[in-house]
Short mmCIF file of C-alpha atoms and ligand atoms in Angstrom, two decimals:
data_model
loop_
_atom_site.label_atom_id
_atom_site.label_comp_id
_atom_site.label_asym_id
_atom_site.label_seq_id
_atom_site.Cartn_x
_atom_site.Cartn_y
_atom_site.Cartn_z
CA UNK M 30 108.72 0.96 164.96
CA UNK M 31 108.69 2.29 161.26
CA UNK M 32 106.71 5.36 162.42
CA UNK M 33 107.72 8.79 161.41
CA UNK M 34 108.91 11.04 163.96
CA UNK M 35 105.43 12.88 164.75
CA UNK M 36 103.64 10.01 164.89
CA UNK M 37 104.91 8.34 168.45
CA UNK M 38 102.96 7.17 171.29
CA UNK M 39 101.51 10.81 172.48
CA UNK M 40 99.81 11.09 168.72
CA UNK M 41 98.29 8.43 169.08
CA UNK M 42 96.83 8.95 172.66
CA UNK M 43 95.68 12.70 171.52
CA UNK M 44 94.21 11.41 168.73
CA UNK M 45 92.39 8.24 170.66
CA UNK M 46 91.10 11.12 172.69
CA UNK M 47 89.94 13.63 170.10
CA UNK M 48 88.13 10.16 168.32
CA UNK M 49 86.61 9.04 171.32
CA UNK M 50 84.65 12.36 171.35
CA UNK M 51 83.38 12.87 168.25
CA UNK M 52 83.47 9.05 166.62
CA UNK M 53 85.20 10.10 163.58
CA UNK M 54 87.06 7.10 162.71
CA UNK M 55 85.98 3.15 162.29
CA UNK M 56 89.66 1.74 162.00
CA UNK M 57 92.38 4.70 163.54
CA UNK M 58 95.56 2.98 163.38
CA UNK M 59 98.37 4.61 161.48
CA UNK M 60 100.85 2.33 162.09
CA UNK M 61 99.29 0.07 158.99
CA UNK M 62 99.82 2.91 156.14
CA UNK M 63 102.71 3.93 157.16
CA UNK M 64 105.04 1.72 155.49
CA UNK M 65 103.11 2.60 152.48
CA UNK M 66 104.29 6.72 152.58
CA UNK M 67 107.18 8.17 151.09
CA UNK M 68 109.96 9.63 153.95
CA UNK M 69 109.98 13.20 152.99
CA UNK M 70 107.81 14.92 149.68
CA UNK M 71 105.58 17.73 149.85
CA UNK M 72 103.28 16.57 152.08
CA UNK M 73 106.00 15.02 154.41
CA UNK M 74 104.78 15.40 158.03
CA UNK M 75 100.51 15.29 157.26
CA UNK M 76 98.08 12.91 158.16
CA UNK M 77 95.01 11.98 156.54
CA UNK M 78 91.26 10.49 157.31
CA UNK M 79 90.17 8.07 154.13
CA UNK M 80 86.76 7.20 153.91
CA UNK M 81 85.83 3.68 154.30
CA UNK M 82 84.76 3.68 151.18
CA UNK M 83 88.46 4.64 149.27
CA UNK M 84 90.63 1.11 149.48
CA UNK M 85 94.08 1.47 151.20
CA UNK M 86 95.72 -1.87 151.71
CA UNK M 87 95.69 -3.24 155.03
CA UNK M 88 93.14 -1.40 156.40
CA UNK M 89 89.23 -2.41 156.23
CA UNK M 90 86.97 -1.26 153.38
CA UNK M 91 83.62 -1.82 154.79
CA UNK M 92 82.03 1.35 153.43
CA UNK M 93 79.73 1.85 156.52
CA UNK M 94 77.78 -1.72 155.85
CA UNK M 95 77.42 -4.60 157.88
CA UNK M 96 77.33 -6.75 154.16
CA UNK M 97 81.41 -5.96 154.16
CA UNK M 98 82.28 -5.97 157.58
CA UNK M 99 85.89 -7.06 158.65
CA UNK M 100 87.11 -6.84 154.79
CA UNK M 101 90.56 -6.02 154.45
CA UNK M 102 91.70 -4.19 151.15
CA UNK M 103 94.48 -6.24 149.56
CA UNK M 104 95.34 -2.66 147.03
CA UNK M 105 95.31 1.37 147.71
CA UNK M 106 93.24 3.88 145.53
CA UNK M 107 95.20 5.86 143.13
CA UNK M 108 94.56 9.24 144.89
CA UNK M 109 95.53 7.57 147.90
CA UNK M 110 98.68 6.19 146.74
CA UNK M 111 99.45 9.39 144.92
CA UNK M 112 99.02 11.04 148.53
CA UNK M 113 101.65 8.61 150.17
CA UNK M 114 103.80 8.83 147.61
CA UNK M 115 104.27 12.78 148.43
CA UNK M 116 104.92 12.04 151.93
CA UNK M 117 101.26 12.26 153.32
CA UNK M 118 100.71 9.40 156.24
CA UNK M 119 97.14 7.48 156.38
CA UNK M 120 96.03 7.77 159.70
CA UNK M 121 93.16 5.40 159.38
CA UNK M 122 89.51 5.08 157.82
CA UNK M 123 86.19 7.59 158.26
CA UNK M 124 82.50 6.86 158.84
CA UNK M 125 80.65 7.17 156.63
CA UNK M 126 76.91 7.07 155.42
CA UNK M 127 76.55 3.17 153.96
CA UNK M 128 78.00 3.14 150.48
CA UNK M 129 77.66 7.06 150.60
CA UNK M 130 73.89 7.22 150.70
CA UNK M 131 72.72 9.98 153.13
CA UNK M 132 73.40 13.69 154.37
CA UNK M 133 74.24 12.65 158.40
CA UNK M 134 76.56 10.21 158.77
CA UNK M 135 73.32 8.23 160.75
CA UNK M 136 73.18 5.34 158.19
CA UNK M 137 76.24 4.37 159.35
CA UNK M 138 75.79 0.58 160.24
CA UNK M 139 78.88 1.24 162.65
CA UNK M 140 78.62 4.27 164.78
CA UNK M 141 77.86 7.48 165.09
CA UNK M 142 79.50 10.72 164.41
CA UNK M 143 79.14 13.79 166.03
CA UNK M 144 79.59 17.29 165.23
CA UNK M 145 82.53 18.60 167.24
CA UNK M 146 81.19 22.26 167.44
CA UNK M 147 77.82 20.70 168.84
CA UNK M 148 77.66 17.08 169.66
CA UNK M 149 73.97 17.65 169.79
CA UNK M 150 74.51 17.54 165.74
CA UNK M 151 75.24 15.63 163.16
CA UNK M 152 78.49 16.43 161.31
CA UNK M 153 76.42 16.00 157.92
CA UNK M 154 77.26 13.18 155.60
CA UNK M 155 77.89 11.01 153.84
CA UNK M 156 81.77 11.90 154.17
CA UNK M 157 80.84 12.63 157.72
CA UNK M 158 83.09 11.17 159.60
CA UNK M 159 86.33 12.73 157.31
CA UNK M 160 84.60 16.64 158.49
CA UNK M 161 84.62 15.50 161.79
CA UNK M 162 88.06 13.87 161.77
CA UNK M 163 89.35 17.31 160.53
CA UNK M 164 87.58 19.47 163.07
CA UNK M 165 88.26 17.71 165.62
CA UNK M 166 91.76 18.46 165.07
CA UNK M 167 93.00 14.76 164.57
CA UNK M 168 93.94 14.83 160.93
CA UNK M 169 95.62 17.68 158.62
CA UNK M 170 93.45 16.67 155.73
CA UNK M 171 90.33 14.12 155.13
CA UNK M 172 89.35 12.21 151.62
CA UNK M 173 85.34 11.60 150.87
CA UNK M 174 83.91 11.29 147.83
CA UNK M 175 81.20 13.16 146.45
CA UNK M 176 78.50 12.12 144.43
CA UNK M 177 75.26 14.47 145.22
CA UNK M 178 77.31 16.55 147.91
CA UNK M 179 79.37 14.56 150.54
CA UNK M 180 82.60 16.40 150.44
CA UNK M 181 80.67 19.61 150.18
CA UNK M 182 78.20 19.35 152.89
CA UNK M 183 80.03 17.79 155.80
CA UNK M 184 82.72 20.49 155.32
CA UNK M 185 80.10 22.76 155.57
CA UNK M 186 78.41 21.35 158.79
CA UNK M 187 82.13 21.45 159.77
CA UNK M 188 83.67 24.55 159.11
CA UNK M 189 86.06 23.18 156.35
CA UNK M 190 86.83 23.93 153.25
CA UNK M 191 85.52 20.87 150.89
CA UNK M 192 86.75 20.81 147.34
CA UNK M 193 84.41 18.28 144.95
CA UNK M 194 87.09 18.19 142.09
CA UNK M 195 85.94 18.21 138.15
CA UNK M 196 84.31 14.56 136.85
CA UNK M 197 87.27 12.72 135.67
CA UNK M 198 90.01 15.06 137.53
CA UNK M 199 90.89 12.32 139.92
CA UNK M 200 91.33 8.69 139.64
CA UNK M 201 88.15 6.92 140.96
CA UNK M 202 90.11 3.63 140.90
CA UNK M 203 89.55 2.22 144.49
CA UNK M 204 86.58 4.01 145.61
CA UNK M 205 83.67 1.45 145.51
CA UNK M 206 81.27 2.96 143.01
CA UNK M 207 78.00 4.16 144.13
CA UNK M 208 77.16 6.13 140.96
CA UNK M 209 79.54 6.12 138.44
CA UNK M 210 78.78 9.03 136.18
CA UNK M 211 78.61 11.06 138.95
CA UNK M 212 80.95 10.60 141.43
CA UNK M 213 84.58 11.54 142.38
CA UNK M 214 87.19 11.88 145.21
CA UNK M 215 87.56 14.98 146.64
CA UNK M 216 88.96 16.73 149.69
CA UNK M 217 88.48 18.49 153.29
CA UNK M 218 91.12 20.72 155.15
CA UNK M 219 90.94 23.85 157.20
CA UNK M 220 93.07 25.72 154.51
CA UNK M 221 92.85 26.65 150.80
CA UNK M 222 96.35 26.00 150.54
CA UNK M 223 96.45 22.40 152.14
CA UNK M 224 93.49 21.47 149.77
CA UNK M 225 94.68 22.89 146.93
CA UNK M 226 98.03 20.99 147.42
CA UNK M 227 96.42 17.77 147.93
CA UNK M 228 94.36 18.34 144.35
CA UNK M 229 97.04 18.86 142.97
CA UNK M 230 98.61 15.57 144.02
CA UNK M 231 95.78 13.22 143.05
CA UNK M 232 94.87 14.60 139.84
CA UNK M 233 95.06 13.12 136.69
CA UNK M 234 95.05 10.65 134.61
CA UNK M 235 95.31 7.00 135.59
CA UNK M 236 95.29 3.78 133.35
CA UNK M 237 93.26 1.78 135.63
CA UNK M 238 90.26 4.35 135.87
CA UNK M 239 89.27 5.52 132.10
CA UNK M 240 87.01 8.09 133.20
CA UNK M 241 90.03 9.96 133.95
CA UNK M 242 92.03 12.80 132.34
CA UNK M 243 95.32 14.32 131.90
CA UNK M 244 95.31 17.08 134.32
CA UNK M 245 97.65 19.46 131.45
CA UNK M 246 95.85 19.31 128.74
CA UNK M 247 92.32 19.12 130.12
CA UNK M 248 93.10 22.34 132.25
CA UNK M 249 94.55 24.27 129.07
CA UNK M 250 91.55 25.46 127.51
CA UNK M 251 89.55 26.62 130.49
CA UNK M 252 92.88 28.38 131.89
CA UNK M 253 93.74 29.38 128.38
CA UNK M 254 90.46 31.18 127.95
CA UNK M 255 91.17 32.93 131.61
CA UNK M 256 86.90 33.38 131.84
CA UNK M 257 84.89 36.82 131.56
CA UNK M 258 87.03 38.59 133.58
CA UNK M 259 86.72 41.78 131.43
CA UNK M 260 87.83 45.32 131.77
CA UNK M 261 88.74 44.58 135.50
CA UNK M 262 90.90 40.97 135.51
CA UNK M 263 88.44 40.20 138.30
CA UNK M 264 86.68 36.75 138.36
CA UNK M 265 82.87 37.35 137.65
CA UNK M 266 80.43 35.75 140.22
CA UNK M 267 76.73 34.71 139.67
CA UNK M 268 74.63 34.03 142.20
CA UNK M 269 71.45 32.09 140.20
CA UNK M 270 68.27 33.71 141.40
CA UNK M 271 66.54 29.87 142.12
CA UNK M 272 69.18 30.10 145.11
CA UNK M 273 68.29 33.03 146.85
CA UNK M 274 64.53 32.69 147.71
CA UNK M 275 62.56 30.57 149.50
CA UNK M 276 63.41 27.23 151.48
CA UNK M 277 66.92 28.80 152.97
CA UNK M 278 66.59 28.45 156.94
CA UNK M 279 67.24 32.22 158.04
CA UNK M 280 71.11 31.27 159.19
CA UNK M 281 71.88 30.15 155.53
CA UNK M 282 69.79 32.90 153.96
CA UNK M 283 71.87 35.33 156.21
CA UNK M 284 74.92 33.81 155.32
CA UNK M 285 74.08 34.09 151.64
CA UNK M 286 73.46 37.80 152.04
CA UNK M 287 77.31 38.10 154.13
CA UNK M 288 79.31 36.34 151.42
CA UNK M 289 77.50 38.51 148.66
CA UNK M 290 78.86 41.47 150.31
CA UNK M 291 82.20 39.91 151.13
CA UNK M 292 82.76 39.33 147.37
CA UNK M 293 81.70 42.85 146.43
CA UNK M 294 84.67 44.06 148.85
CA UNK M 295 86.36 41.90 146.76
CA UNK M 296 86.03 43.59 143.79
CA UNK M 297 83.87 40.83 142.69
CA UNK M 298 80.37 42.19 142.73
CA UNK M 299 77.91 39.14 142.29
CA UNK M 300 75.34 39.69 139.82
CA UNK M 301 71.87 37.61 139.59
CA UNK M 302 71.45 34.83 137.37
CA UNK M 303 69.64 32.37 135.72
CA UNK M 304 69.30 28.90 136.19
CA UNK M 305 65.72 27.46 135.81
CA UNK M 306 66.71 23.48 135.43
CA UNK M 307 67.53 23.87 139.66
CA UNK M 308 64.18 22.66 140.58
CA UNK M 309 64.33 19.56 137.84
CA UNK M 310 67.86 18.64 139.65
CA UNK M 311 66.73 16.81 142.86
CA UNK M 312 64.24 14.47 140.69
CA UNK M 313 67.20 13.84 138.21
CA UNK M 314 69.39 12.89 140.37
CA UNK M 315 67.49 10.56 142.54
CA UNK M 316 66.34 8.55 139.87
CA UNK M 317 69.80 8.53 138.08
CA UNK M 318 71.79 7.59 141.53
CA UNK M 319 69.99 5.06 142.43
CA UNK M 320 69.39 3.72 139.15
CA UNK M 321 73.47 3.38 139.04
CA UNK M 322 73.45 2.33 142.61
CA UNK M 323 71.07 -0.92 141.49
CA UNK M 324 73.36 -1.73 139.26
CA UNK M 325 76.64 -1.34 141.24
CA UNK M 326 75.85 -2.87 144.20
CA UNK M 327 74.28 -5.90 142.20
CA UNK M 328 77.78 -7.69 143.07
CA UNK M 329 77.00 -7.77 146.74
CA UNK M 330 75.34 -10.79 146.63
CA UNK M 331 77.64 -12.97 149.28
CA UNK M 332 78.61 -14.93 146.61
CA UNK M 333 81.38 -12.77 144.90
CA UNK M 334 81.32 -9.88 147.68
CA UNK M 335 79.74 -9.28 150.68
CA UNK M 336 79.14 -11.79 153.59
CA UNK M 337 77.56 -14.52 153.52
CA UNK M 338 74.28 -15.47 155.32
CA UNK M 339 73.60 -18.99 156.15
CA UNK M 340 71.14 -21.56 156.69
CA UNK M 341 70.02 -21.09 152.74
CA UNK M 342 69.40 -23.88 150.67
CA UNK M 343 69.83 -22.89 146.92
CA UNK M 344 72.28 -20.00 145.47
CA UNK M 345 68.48 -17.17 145.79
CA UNK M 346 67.95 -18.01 148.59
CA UNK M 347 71.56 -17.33 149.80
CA UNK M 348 71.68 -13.81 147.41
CA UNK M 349 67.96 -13.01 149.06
CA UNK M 350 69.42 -13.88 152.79
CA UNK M 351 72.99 -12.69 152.35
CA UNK M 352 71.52 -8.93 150.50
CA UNK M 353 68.69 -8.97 153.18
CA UNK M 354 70.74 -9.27 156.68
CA UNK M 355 73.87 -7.12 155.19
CA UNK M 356 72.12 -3.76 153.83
CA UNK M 357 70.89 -0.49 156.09
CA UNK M 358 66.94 0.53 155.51
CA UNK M 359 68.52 3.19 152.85
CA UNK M 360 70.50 1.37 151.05
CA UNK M 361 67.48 -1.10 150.24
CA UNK M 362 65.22 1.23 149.89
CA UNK M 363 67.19 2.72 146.87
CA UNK M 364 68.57 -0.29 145.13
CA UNK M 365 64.68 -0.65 145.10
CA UNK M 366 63.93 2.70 143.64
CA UNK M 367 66.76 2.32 140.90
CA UNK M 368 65.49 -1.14 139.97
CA UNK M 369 62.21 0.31 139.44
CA UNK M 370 62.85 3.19 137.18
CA UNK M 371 65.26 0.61 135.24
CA UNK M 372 62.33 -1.81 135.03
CA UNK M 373 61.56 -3.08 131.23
CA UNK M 374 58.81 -1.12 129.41
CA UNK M 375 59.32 2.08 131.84
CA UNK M 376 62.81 3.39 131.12
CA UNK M 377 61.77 6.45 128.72
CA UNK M 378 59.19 7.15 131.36
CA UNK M 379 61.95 7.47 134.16
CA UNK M 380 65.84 6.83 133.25
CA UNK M 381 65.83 8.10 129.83
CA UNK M 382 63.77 11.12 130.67
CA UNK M 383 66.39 11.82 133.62
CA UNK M 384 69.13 11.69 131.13
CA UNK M 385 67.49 14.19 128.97
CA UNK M 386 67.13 16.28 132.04
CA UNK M 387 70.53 15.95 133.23
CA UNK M 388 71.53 17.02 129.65
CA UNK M 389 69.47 20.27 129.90
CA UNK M 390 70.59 21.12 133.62
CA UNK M 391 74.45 20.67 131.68
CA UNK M 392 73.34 23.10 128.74
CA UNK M 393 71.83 25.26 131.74
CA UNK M 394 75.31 25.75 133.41
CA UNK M 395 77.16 25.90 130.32
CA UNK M 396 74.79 29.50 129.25
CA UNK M 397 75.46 31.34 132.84
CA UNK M 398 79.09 30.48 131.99
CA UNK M 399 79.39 32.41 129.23
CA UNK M 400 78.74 35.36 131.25
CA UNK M 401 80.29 34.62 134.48
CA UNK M 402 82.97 32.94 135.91
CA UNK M 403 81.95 31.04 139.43
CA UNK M 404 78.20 30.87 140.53
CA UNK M 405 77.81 31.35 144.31
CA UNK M 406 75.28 29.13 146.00
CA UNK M 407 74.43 27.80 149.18
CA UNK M 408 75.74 23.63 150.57
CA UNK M 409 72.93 23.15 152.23
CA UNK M 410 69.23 24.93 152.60
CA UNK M 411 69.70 24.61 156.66
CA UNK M 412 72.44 24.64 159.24
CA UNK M 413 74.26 21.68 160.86
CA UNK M 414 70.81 19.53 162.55
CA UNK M 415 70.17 17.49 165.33
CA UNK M 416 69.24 13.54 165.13
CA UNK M 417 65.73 12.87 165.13
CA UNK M 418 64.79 16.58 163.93
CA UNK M 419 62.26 17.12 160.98
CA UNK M 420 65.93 18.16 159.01
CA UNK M 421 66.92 14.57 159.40
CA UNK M 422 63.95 13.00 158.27
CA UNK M 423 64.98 11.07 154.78
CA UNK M 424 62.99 12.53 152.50
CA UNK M 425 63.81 15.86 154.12
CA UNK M 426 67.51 15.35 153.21
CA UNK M 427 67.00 14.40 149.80
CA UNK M 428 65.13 17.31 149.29
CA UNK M 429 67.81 19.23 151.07
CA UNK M 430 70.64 17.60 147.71
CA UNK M 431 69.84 20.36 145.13
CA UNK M 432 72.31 23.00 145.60
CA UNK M 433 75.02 20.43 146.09
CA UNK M 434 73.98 17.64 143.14
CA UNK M 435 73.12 19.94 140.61
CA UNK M 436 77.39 20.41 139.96
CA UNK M 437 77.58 16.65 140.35
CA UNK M 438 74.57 16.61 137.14
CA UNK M 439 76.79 18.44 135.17
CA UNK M 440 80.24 17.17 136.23
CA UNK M 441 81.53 20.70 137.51
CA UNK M 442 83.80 21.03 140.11
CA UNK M 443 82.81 23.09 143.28
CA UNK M 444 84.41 24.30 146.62
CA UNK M 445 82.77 24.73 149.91
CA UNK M 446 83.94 27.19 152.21
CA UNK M 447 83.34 28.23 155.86
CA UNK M 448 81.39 31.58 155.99
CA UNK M 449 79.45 31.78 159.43
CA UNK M 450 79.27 30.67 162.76
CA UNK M 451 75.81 31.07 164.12
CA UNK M 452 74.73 29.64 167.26
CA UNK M 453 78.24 27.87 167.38
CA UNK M 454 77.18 26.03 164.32
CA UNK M 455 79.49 26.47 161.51
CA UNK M 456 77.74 27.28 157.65
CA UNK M 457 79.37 27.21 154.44
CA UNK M 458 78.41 28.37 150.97
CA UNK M 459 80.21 27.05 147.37
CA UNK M 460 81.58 28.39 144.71
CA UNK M 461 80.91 26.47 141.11
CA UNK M 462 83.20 26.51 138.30
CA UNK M 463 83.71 25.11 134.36
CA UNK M 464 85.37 22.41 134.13
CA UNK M 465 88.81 21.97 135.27
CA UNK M 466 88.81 25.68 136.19
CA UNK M 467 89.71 25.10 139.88
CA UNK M 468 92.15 26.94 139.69
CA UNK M 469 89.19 30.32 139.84
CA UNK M 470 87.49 28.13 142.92
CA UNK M 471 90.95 28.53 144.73
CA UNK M 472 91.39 32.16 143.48
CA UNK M 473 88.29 33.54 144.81
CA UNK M 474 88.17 31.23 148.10
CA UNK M 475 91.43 32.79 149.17
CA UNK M 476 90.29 36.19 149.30
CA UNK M 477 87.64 34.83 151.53
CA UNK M 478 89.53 32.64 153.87
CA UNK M 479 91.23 36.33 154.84
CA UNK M 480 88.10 38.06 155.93
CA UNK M 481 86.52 34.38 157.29
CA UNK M 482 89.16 31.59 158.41
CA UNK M 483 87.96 28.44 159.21
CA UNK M 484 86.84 28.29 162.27
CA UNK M 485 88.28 26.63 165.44
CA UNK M 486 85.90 23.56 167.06
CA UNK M 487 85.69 23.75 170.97
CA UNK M 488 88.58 21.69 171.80
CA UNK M 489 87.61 18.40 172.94
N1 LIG F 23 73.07 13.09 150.09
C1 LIG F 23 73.44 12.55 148.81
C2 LIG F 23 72.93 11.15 148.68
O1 LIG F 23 72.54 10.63 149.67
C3 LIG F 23 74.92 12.64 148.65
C4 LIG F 23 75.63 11.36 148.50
C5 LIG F 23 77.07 11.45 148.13
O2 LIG F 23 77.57 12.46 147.64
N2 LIG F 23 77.74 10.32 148.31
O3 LIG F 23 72.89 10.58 147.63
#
């Protein structure tokens, strides 16, 4: 049937299985892709989760929305098609938070995910359903994109390892833009080495995304320049002080402490830092996200996208019906916000002061860079939370964004990485880096993934 050898019927009834648990999937079908992926390359004999929000042609691109339900995508993403090209094998599309907006997977106009260490939990979000996909032990490897956090956070809710790749390292062409300065495709495996490999076939630079960069030449200088390293050729990590204080749940805090000390046995003592823009980031970025977002989901009107409603009677009324039926509380609610602070007489009070921020939090990073090489710093200020909890209240999770949006502000690529297990739930911390140094994220994250693997999920 055109299928490659490990993907017969038995795959597919494991798999079936696995989803049914944990809800991981909206379309799980790799039968469709498979036509579509080179016979043997590097990554000859993987599968992969795409989130419904990266085309792949064939399958649906609904990106967790009722407005673009049953869409089929006539065209594949770049990164995607890079992917197939080296022998990788879609195995279908992830849930996701609508258009990416949320930290739980529970705006999801679809279904919902669950953690598979605790399906008590959510698996985090908005690249939820790729973390669970992986966990759960269906997929080898999961692409999310990550705008404010999503590859980061779900792999840390998850136990993965969750690599949010440089601004302009990877072709955005085919993921449906949320917020376009800050946004890009990265990845979530249970290895440094799988995720690594899979960077390493996405990245660079495409024609049809101009945002993004020759991988060579954009990598020179910051490899070129090797960091701080110093007397001892170790990588020099800063943990910034604004991390380590307050508002970490105990678990995270804990956690925090652990990896400190794991790095120091490292021969990478981490030395306190200085970042004082932190506590401007969560402001920035919510006015600067959804003032994108206003803008780039403008076309979902049921006129040139989306579906459309009927019973209207002039082209507003069908925008105003079509926009009102098809979008999830959140989704309105911040097309709302980002309309506002773009509204005429009030940009320098809101967008343009956010820019001038964002610009700042950049200069911020670029200073503790001069005298480190990675910054440690928590995902996510508590551990993987239950529906309904005062965690998963909205505001709650916005809140929650700074540690992971602050490297989206400034365009900085970042790995999560598993570092605890407590209570069963799985926490992960990140390592930050300059731009286009991943090569240091996969470095250090190495010598970690020795002393703490990712863990195992209870099998389902
Ligand atoms: N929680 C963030 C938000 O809701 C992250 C979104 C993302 O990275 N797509 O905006």
């Amino acid at each position: 049937d055109g299928m490659p050898g490990n993907l017969d019927a038995s795959w597919n009834e494991r798999a079936s299985a696995r989803d049914a648990a944990v809800g991981a999937f909206l379309q799980l079908d790799p039968s469709i892709g498979a036509a579509d992926s080179a016979p043997s390359g590097p990554l000859a004999g993987t599968t992969f989760g795409v989130k419904d929000n990266i085309a792949v042609r064939g399958y649906q691109l609904t990106c967790g929305s009722r407005l673009l339900e049953g869409v089929v995508s006539p065209y594949t993403a770049t990164a995607v098609e890079r992917l197939q090209h080296a022998g990788a094998v879609v195995a279908g599309k992830t849930n996701l938070d609508e258009f990416g907006m949320g930290s739980s997977t529970e705006n999801s106009a679809f279904r919902r995910t669950l953690n598979p260490f605790d399906r008590g939990r959510v698996p985090g979000g908005s690249s939820g359903g790729s973390a669970a996909a992986v966990a759960a032990g269906i997929v080898d490897f999961a692409l999310g994109s990550d705008t404010g956090g999503s590859v980061r956070q779900p792999a840390s809710f998850c136990g993965l390892f969750g690599l949010k790749p440089t601004y302009g390292a990877v072709s955005r062409y085919g993921l449906v833009a949320y917020a376009s300065s800050l946004e890009v495709i990265g990845v979530l495996a249970r290895s440094v080495d799988l995720t690594e490999r899979v960077f390493a076939t996405m990245r660079g630079e495409d024609p049809l995304d101009h945002s993004s960069l020759p991988w060579e030449s954009a990598a020179r200088p910051a490899a070129a320049k090797g960091g701080t390293r110093g007397k001892t050729g170790r990588l020099r990590v800063g943990l910034p002080r604004q991390c380590a204080g307050d508002g970490l749940a105990p678990e995270v805090r804990r956690t925090l402490e652990a990896t400190r000390e794991r790095l120091a046995g490292l021969g990478r003592p981490v030395t306190e830092v200085d970042l004082p823009t932190l506590e401007h980031v969560v402001a920035a970025y919510y006015v600067i996200a959804t003032a994108e977002a206003s803008a780039n989901l403008a076309r979902f009107d049921g006129i040139r996208y989306g579906r459309r409603a009927g019973g209207a009677v002039n082209p507003e009324e069908l925008v105003l019906a079509s926009r009102s039926a098809g979008f999830g509380d959140e989704v309105k609610l911040r097309i709302l916000l980002g309309t506002y602070v773009l509204r005429s007489g009030f940009q320098d009070q809101y967008y343009l002061r956010a820019q001038k921020v964002r610009t700042a939090i950049r200069a911020d990073f670029a200073r503790v860079f001069e005298s480190v090489d990675l910054l440690l710093m928590p995902v996510y200020p508590v551990p993987p939370f239950a529906p309904g909890s005062a965690e998963a209240d909205p505001f709650a999770q916005k809140l929650a964004d700074v540690y992971t949006c602050s490297a989206n502000l400034a365009g900085l690529p970042a790995l999560a990485f598993p570092a605890a297990v407590e209570a069963g739930l799985p926490i992960g911390m990140q390592l930050i880096a300059p731009p286009f140094a991943e090569d240091r994220l996969f470095e250090a994250c190495r010598g970690l993934e020795k002393i703490f693997p990712s863990p195992e999920a209870p099998v389902t």
